[in-house]
Tab-separated table of C-alpha atoms in Angstrom:
chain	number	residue	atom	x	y	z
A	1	UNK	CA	-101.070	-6.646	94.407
A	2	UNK	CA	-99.730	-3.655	92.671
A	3	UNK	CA	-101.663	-4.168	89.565
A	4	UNK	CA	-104.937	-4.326	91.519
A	5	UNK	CA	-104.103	-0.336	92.724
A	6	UNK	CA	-103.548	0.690	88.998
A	7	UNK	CA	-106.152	2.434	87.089
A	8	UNK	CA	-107.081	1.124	83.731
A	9	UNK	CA	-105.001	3.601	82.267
A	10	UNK	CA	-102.142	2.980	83.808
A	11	UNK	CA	-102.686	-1.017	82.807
A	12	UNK	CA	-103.424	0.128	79.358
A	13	UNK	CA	-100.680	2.062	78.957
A	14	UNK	CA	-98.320	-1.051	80.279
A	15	UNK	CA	-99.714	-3.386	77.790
A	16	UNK	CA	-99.051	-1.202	75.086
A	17	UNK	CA	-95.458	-0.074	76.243
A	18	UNK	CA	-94.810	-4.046	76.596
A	19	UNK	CA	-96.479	-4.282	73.374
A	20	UNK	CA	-94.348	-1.777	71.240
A	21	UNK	CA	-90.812	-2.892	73.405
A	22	UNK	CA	-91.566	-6.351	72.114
A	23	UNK	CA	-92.191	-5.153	68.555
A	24	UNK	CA	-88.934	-3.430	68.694
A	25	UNK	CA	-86.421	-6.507	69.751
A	26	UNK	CA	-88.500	-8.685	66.694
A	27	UNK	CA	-87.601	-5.748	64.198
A	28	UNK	CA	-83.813	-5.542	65.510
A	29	UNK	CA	-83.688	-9.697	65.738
A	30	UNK	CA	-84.950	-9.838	61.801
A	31	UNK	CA	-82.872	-7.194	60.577
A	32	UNK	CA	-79.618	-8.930	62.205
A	33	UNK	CA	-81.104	-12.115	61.322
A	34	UNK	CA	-80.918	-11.479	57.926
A	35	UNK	CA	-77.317	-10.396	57.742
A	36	UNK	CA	-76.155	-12.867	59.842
A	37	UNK	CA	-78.167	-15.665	57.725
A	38	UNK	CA	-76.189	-14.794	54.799
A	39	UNK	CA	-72.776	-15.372	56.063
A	40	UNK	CA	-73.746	-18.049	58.801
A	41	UNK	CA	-71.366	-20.367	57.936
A	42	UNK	CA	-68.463	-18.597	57.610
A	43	UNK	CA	-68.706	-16.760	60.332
A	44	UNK	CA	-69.242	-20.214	62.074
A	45	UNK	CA	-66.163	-21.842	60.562
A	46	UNK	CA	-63.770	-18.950	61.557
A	47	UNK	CA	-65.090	-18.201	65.009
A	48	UNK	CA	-65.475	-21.899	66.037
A	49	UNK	CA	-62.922	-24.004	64.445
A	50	UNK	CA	-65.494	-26.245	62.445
A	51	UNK	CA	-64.032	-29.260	60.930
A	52	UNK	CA	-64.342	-30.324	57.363
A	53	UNK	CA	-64.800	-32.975	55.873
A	54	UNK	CA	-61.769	-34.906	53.493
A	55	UNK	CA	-63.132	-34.133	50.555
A	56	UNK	CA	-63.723	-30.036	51.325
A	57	UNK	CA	-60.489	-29.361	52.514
A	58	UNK	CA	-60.202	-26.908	50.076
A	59	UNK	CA	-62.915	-24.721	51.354
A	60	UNK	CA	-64.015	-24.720	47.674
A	61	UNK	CA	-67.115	-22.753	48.537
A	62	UNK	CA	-64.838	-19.614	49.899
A	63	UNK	CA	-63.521	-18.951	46.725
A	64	UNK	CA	-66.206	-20.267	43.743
A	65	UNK	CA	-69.452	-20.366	42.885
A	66	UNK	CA	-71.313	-22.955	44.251
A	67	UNK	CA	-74.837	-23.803	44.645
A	68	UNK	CA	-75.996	-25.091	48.059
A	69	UNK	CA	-78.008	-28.476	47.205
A	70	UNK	CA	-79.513	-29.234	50.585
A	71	UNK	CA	-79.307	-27.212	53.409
A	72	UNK	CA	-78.114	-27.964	57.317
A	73	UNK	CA	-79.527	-31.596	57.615
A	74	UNK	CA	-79.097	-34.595	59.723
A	75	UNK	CA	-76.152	-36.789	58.173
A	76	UNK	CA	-77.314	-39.894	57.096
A	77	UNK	CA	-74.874	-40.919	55.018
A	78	UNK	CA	-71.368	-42.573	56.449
A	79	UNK	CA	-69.500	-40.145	53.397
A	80	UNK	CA	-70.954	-37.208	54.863
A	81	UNK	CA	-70.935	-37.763	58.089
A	82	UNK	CA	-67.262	-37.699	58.928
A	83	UNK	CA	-66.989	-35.359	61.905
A	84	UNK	CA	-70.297	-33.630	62.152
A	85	UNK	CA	-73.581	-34.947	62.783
A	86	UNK	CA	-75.469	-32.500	60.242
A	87	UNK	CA	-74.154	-31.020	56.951
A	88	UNK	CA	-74.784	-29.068	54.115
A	89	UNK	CA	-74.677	-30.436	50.607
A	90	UNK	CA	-73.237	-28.084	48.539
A	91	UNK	CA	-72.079	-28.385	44.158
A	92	UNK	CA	-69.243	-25.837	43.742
A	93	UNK	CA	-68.296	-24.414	39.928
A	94	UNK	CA	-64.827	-25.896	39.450
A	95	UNK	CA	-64.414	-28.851	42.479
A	96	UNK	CA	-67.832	-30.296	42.282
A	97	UNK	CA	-69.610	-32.236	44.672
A	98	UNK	CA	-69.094	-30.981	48.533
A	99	UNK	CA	-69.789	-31.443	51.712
A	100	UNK	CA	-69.591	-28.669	55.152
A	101	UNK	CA	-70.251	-28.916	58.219
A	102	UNK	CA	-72.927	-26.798	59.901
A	103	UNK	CA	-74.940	-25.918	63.076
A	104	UNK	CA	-77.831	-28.072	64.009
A	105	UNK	CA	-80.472	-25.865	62.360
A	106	UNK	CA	-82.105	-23.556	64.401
A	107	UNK	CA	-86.176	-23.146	64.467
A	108	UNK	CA	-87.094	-20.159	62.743
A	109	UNK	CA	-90.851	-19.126	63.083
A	110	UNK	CA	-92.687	-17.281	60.163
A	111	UNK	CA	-94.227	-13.473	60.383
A	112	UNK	CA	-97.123	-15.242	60.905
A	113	UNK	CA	-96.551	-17.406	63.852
A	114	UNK	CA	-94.849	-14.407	65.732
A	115	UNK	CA	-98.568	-12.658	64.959
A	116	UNK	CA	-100.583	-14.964	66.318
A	117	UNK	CA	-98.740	-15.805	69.653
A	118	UNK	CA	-98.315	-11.575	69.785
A	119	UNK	CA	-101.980	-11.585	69.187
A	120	UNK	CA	-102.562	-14.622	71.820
A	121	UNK	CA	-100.058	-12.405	74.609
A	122	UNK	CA	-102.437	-9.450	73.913
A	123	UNK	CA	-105.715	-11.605	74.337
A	124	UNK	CA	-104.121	-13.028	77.557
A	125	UNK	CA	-103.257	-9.632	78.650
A	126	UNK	CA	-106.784	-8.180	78.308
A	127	UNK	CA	-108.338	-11.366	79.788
A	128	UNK	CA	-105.673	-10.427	82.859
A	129	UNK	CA	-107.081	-6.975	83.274
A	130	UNK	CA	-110.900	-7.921	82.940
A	131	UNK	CA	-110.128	-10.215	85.926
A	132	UNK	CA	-108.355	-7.566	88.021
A	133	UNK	CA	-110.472	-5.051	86.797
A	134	UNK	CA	-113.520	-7.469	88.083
A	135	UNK	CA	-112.147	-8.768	91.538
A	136	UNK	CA	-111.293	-4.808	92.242
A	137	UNK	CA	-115.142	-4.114	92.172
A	138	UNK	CA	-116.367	-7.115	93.873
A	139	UNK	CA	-113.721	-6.278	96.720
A	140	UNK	CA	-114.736	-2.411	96.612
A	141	UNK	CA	-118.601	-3.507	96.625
A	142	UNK	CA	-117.721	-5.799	99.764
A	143	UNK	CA	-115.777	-2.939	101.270
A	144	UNK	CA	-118.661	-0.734	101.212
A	145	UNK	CA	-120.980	-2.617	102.593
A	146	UNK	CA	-118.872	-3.526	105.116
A	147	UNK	CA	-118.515	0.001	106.192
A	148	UNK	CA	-122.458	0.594	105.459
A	149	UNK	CA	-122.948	-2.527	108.168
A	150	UNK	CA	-120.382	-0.736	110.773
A	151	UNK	CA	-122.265	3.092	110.166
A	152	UNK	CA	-125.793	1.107	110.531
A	153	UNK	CA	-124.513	-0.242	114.339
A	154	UNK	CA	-123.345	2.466	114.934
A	155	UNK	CA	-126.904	4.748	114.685
């Protein structure tokens, strides 16, 4: 293998380029993440055609304040659940109770689980190289005395 030829160095210095590439895309994903979060829905509703329901067909929420009352859930009501399968409750100002259709939610994982499975990469990636770095001096030990056997019949 190619990794088996690479000094520990070199495999160091891989991890850690990995390492910091990795730490880059989760720093550009949560910065856009956070924009995006904030004007999910519209964004959703113009680029996608959502439907809405007959008693939002005002769009109140576009144009009032409104408080959202539960966010993207699983319809379980027959009111809500009118052409979408999840919804978001949401009060507006002036119009009242509303409903709007969303996007099943998405899983979002916390700082902390994004630590511990970069930490659990890391500890799989050292584990990696103690076994390389291992099987490289068993088969350099059995090399030698392979050629020490062949010099010894030989003389």
């Amino acid at each position: 293998m190619v990794l088996e030829s690479c000094s520990v160095k070199r495999l160091l210095l891989l991890i850690i380029f990995i390492g910091g590439i990795t730490l880059l895309i989760f720093i550009k994903i949560t910065s856009s993440s956070t924009l995006s979060g904030l004007n999910a829905t519209i964004a959703t509703e113009a680029s996608e055609g959502v439907k809405d329901h007959k008693n939002s067909s005002n769009k109140c929420w576009l144009r009032e304040e409104n408080t959202i009352l539960e966010e993207c859930h699983l319809c379980s009501d027959k009111l809500e659940c009118i052409n979408a399968s999840y919804v978001e409750t949401i009060e507006c100002k002036i119009s009242g109770l509303t409903y709007r259709n969303c996007n099943k939610p998405t899983i979002q994982t916390s700082e902390k689980e994004f630590w511990l499975f970069q930490g659990s990469q890391f500890v799989i990636a050292v584990i990696s190289l103690s076994v390389i770095q291992y099987k490289k001096k068993h088969f350099h030990k059995k090399f030698m005395k392979r050629i020490q056997k062949q010099l010894d019949s030989v003389v």
